[in-house]
Amino acid sequence: MFHNLIQLYRFTVQTAFTCLLLAAPIFGNAETINTNHKTSQISFAGEHAGMPFSGKFRSWQAQLILPPSNTPKIEASIDLRSAKTGDRTYDETLTEGDWFDVKNTPKGQFVSQDIQLTEKGYLVKGELTLRGITQTLEFALTHTSKGLTGQLKIDRLAFDIGKDSDPDAEWVSRYITLNLHITR
């Protein structure tokens, strides 16, 4: 009987060890994703005069080094000149000095400060810089069958976007939603 218990113990330990080894590639390795506008998408949405509008950035790149890495980070660079809605008037206005001011600040940038593993993905805290103004924000990245998704709202007035022509957000929504679709 004692001999059978020892064999059962050995079998249990060996089985657990084998399961851990097989699961290591799924749970134990840091994931690095190098992505850009060709394989993934950053889109935006809001309202203008009570009507919804949406668009996307057609040129950007990012690197995501995700937990369990000891040094997780996300860095992204967005070409603000590439913001397109499909409406010529909106597209021209977005590049002007009062909005993205692409003549003086053609790029937006995001750099993470902290990335925490969650049950459904990651909680990301970092700094977004637009128009030379940096704001700290936090958002969730959620695992999907094809990659990661995230959604965050930015206060456009905190970045002085459209502040001269619409300082009270009477015409354009104050909060603009950014949607992230990162393909692995």
mmCIF file of C-alpha atoms in Angstrom:
data_model
loop_
_atom_site.group_PDB
_atom_site.id
_atom_site.type_symbol
_atom_site.label_atom_id
_atom_site.label_comp_id
_atom_site.label_asym_id
_atom_site.label_seq_id
_atom_site.Cartn_x
_atom_site.Cartn_y
_atom_site.Cartn_z
ATOM 1 C CA MET A 1 0.000 0.000 0.000
ATOM 2 C CA PHE A 2 2.785 2.415 0.927
ATOM 3 C CA HIS A 3 4.502 1.581 -2.364
ATOM 4 C CA ASN A 4 1.299 2.481 -4.276
ATOM 5 C CA LEU A 5 1.099 5.870 -2.525
ATOM 6 C CA ILE A 6 4.701 6.662 -3.518
ATOM 7 C CA GLN A 7 3.962 5.743 -7.136
ATOM 8 C CA LEU A 8 0.819 7.892 -7.104
ATOM 9 C CA TYR A 9 2.812 10.789 -5.638
ATOM 10 C CA ARG A 10 5.513 10.452 -8.319
ATOM 11 C CA PHE A 11 2.883 10.283 -11.059
ATOM 12 C CA THR A 12 1.116 13.382 -9.693
ATOM 13 C CA VAL A 13 4.354 15.387 -9.431
ATOM 14 C CA GLN A 14 5.495 14.319 -12.904
ATOM 15 C CA THR A 15 2.091 15.157 -14.410
ATOM 16 C CA ALA A 16 2.034 18.593 -12.748
ATOM 17 C CA PHE A 17 5.589 19.322 -13.901
ATOM 18 C CA THR A 18 4.746 18.260 -17.482
ATOM 19 C CA CYS A 19 1.647 20.484 -17.490
ATOM 20 C CA LEU A 20 3.698 23.457 -16.304
ATOM 21 C CA LEU A 21 6.281 22.884 -19.026
ATOM 22 C CA LEU A 22 3.585 22.676 -21.686
ATOM 23 C CA ALA A 23 1.837 25.801 -20.375
ATOM 24 C CA ALA A 24 5.018 27.903 -20.148
ATOM 25 C CA PRO A 25 4.840 29.143 -23.751
ATOM 26 C CA ILE A 26 1.286 30.315 -23.138
ATOM 27 C CA PHE A 27 1.625 31.919 -19.700
ATOM 28 C CA GLY A 28 5.287 32.275 -18.850
ATOM 29 C CA ASN A 29 6.948 34.038 -21.746
ATOM 30 C CA ALA A 30 6.887 37.746 -22.346
ATOM 31 C CA GLU A 31 5.067 38.730 -25.502
ATOM 32 C CA THR A 32 6.537 41.290 -27.887
ATOM 33 C CA ILE A 33 4.339 42.761 -30.597
ATOM 34 C CA ASN A 34 5.740 45.096 -33.240
ATOM 35 C CA THR A 35 2.792 46.586 -35.074
ATOM 36 C CA ASN A 36 1.671 49.461 -37.278
ATOM 37 C CA HIS A 37 -1.164 50.806 -39.414
ATOM 38 C CA LYS A 38 -0.692 48.030 -41.985
ATOM 39 C CA THR A 39 -1.714 45.224 -39.637
ATOM 40 C CA SER A 40 -3.601 46.983 -36.825
ATOM 41 C CA GLN A 41 -5.777 50.052 -36.312
ATOM 42 C CA ILE A 42 -6.100 53.167 -34.168
ATOM 43 C CA SER A 43 -9.431 54.847 -34.808
ATOM 44 C CA PHE A 44 -11.176 57.812 -33.206
ATOM 45 C CA ALA A 45 -14.775 58.950 -32.788
ATOM 46 C CA GLY A 46 -16.732 61.875 -31.449
ATOM 47 C CA GLU A 47 -19.554 64.241 -32.345
ATOM 48 C CA HIS A 48 -19.672 67.465 -34.348
ATOM 49 C CA ALA A 49 -22.826 69.574 -34.088
ATOM 50 C CA GLY A 50 -24.642 66.576 -32.598
ATOM 51 C CA MET A 51 -23.678 64.266 -35.460
ATOM 52 C CA PRO A 52 -21.245 61.377 -34.971
ATOM 53 C CA PHE A 53 -17.943 61.331 -36.821
ATOM 54 C CA SER A 54 -15.161 58.791 -36.919
ATOM 55 C CA GLY A 55 -11.812 58.295 -38.532
ATOM 56 C CA LYS A 56 -8.489 56.557 -38.213
ATOM 57 C CA PHE A 57 -4.793 57.234 -38.231
ATOM 58 C CA ARG A 58 -3.317 55.884 -41.449
ATOM 59 C CA SER A 59 0.316 56.029 -40.316
ATOM 60 C CA TRP A 60 1.627 54.909 -36.923
ATOM 61 C CA GLN A 61 3.838 52.301 -35.329
ATOM 62 C CA ALA A 62 4.140 50.708 -31.904
ATOM 63 C CA GLN A 63 6.081 48.177 -29.902
ATOM 64 C CA LEU A 64 4.437 46.320 -27.038
ATOM 65 C CA ILE A 65 6.538 44.263 -24.615
ATOM 66 C CA LEU A 66 3.973 42.734 -22.309
ATOM 67 C CA PRO A 67 4.058 40.976 -18.951
ATOM 68 C CA PRO A 68 5.384 38.714 -17.626
ATOM 69 C CA SER A 69 8.453 40.551 -18.971
ATOM 70 C CA ASN A 70 10.511 42.123 -16.188
ATOM 71 C CA THR A 71 10.560 45.336 -18.226
ATOM 72 C CA PRO A 72 7.159 45.641 -19.913
ATOM 73 C CA LYS A 73 6.609 48.718 -22.051
ATOM 74 C CA ILE A 74 4.505 50.150 -24.808
ATOM 75 C CA GLU A 75 5.803 52.866 -27.090
ATOM 76 C CA ALA A 76 3.812 54.276 -29.987
ATOM 77 C CA SER A 77 4.356 57.066 -32.491
ATOM 78 C CA ILE A 78 1.418 58.452 -34.482
ATOM 79 C CA ASP A 79 1.681 60.622 -37.591
ATOM 80 C CA LEU A 80 -1.050 63.181 -36.851
ATOM 81 C CA ARG A 81 -1.073 64.274 -40.509
ATOM 82 C CA SER A 82 -2.511 60.845 -41.305
ATOM 83 C CA ALA A 83 -5.815 61.387 -39.437
ATOM 84 C CA LYS A 84 -8.615 60.761 -41.938
ATOM 85 C CA THR A 85 -12.378 60.793 -41.521
ATOM 86 C CA GLY A 86 -13.449 60.546 -45.144
ATOM 87 C CA ASP A 87 -14.857 64.084 -44.968
ATOM 88 C CA ARG A 88 -12.569 66.532 -46.759
ATOM 89 C CA THR A 89 -13.532 69.483 -44.546
ATOM 90 C CA TYR A 90 -12.835 67.545 -41.331
ATOM 91 C CA ASP A 91 -9.589 66.138 -42.706
ATOM 92 C CA GLU A 92 -8.252 69.589 -43.632
ATOM 93 C CA THR A 93 -9.381 71.108 -40.324
ATOM 94 C CA LEU A 94 -7.679 68.404 -38.243
ATOM 95 C CA THR A 95 -4.232 69.422 -39.526
ATOM 96 C CA GLU A 96 -4.704 73.153 -38.799
ATOM 97 C CA GLY A 97 -2.992 75.032 -35.965
ATOM 98 C CA ASP A 98 -6.010 75.030 -33.663
ATOM 99 C CA TRP A 99 -6.476 71.266 -33.905
ATOM 100 C CA PHE A 100 -3.471 68.936 -34.357
ATOM 101 C CA ASP A 101 -1.115 71.758 -35.426
ATOM 102 C CA VAL A 102 0.838 69.360 -37.644
ATOM 103 C CA LYS A 103 3.152 72.118 -38.850
ATOM 104 C CA ASN A 104 4.657 72.408 -35.357
ATOM 105 C CA THR A 105 3.805 68.991 -33.853
ATOM 106 C CA PRO A 106 3.363 66.382 -36.593
ATOM 107 C CA LYS A 107 3.706 63.402 -34.258
ATOM 108 C CA GLY A 108 1.811 62.136 -31.255
ATOM 109 C CA GLN A 109 3.476 59.771 -28.825
ATOM 110 C CA PHE A 110 2.484 57.291 -26.146
ATOM 111 C CA VAL A 111 4.949 55.844 -23.619
ATOM 112 C CA SER A 112 3.773 53.489 -20.901
ATOM 113 C CA GLN A 113 4.741 53.984 -17.272
ATOM 114 C CA ASP A 114 3.198 50.791 -15.878
ATOM 115 C CA ILE A 115 1.591 47.654 -17.310
ATOM 116 C CA GLN A 116 -0.190 45.219 -15.021
ATOM 117 C CA LEU A 117 -1.400 41.754 -15.986
ATOM 118 C CA THR A 118 -5.172 41.350 -15.452
ATOM 119 C CA GLU A 119 -7.601 38.476 -15.822
ATOM 120 C CA LYS A 120 -8.608 39.611 -19.341
ATOM 121 C CA GLY A 121 -5.389 41.268 -20.512
ATOM 122 C CA TYR A 122 -3.498 44.281 -19.184
ATOM 123 C CA LEU A 123 -4.060 47.542 -17.356
ATOM 124 C CA VAL A 124 -1.870 50.193 -18.965
ATOM 125 C CA LYS A 125 -0.881 53.537 -17.473
ATOM 126 C CA GLY A 126 1.194 55.939 -19.510
ATOM 127 C CA GLU A 127 1.748 59.353 -20.999
ATOM 128 C CA LEU A 128 0.134 60.562 -24.217
ATOM 129 C CA THR A 129 1.729 63.592 -25.872
ATOM 130 C CA LEU A 130 -0.205 65.653 -28.423
ATOM 131 C CA ARG A 131 0.592 69.225 -29.522
ATOM 132 C CA GLY A 132 3.570 69.184 -27.123
ATOM 133 C CA ILE A 133 1.270 68.580 -24.142
ATOM 134 C CA THR A 134 1.638 65.402 -22.096
ATOM 135 C CA GLN A 135 -1.209 63.879 -20.087
ATOM 136 C CA THR A 136 -1.226 60.684 -18.008
ATOM 137 C CA LEU A 137 -3.974 58.216 -18.816
ATOM 138 C CA GLU A 138 -4.992 54.665 -18.041
ATOM 139 C CA PHE A 139 -6.793 52.048 -20.129
ATOM 140 C CA ALA A 140 -7.358 48.314 -20.429
ATOM 141 C CA LEU A 141 -6.015 46.133 -23.229
ATOM 142 C CA THR A 142 -8.151 43.021 -23.592
ATOM 143 C CA HIS A 143 -7.183 39.729 -25.214
ATOM 144 C CA THR A 144 -9.195 38.702 -28.291
ATOM 145 C CA SER A 145 -8.865 35.740 -30.615
ATOM 146 C CA LYS A 146 -6.825 37.898 -33.040
ATOM 147 C CA GLY A 147 -4.869 40.119 -30.670
ATOM 148 C CA LEU A 148 -5.727 42.940 -28.281
ATOM 149 C CA THR A 149 -8.351 45.670 -28.134
ATOM 150 C CA GLY A 150 -8.548 48.789 -26.043
ATOM 151 C CA GLN A 151 -10.618 51.898 -25.730
ATOM 152 C CA LEU A 152 -9.825 55.167 -24.050
ATOM 153 C CA LYS A 153 -11.325 58.615 -23.934
ATOM 154 C CA ILE A 154 -9.142 61.663 -24.206
ATOM 155 C CA ASP A 155 -10.125 65.158 -23.173
ATOM 156 C CA ARG A 156 -9.240 67.130 -26.319
ATOM 157 C CA LEU A 157 -9.257 70.435 -24.415
ATOM 158 C CA ALA A 158 -6.574 69.120 -22.019
ATOM 159 C CA PHE A 159 -4.333 68.895 -25.111
ATOM 160 C CA ASP A 160 -5.497 72.313 -26.442
ATOM 161 C CA ILE A 161 -7.091 70.578 -29.441
ATOM 162 C CA GLY A 162 -9.705 72.918 -30.891
ATOM 163 C CA LYS A 163 -9.431 75.159 -27.846
ATOM 164 C CA ASP A 164 -9.470 78.449 -29.784
ATOM 165 C CA SER A 165 -12.457 77.704 -32.014
ATOM 166 C CA ASP A 166 -14.501 75.585 -29.570
ATOM 167 C CA PRO A 167 -13.275 76.227 -25.995
ATOM 168 C CA ASP A 168 -16.536 75.087 -24.368
ATOM 169 C CA ALA A 169 -16.995 71.965 -26.517
ATOM 170 C CA GLU A 170 -20.265 73.319 -27.903
ATOM 171 C CA TRP A 171 -19.592 72.032 -31.441
ATOM 172 C CA VAL A 172 -17.129 69.167 -31.095
ATOM 173 C CA SER A 173 -17.322 66.654 -28.259
ATOM 174 C CA ARG A 174 -14.865 67.338 -25.491
ATOM 175 C CA TYR A 175 -14.064 63.651 -25.075
ATOM 176 C CA ILE A 176 -12.835 61.772 -28.118
ATOM 177 C CA THR A 177 -12.820 57.979 -28.037
ATOM 178 C CA LEU A 178 -9.724 56.169 -29.283
ATOM 179 C CA ASN A 179 -10.187 52.522 -30.260
ATOM 180 C CA LEU A 180 -7.191 50.222 -30.507
ATOM 181 C CA HIS A 181 -7.198 46.953 -32.468
ATOM 182 C CA ILE A 182 -3.789 45.302 -32.242
ATOM 183 C CA THR A 183 -3.308 42.177 -34.363
ATOM 184 C CA ARG A 184 -0.749 39.599 -33.303
#
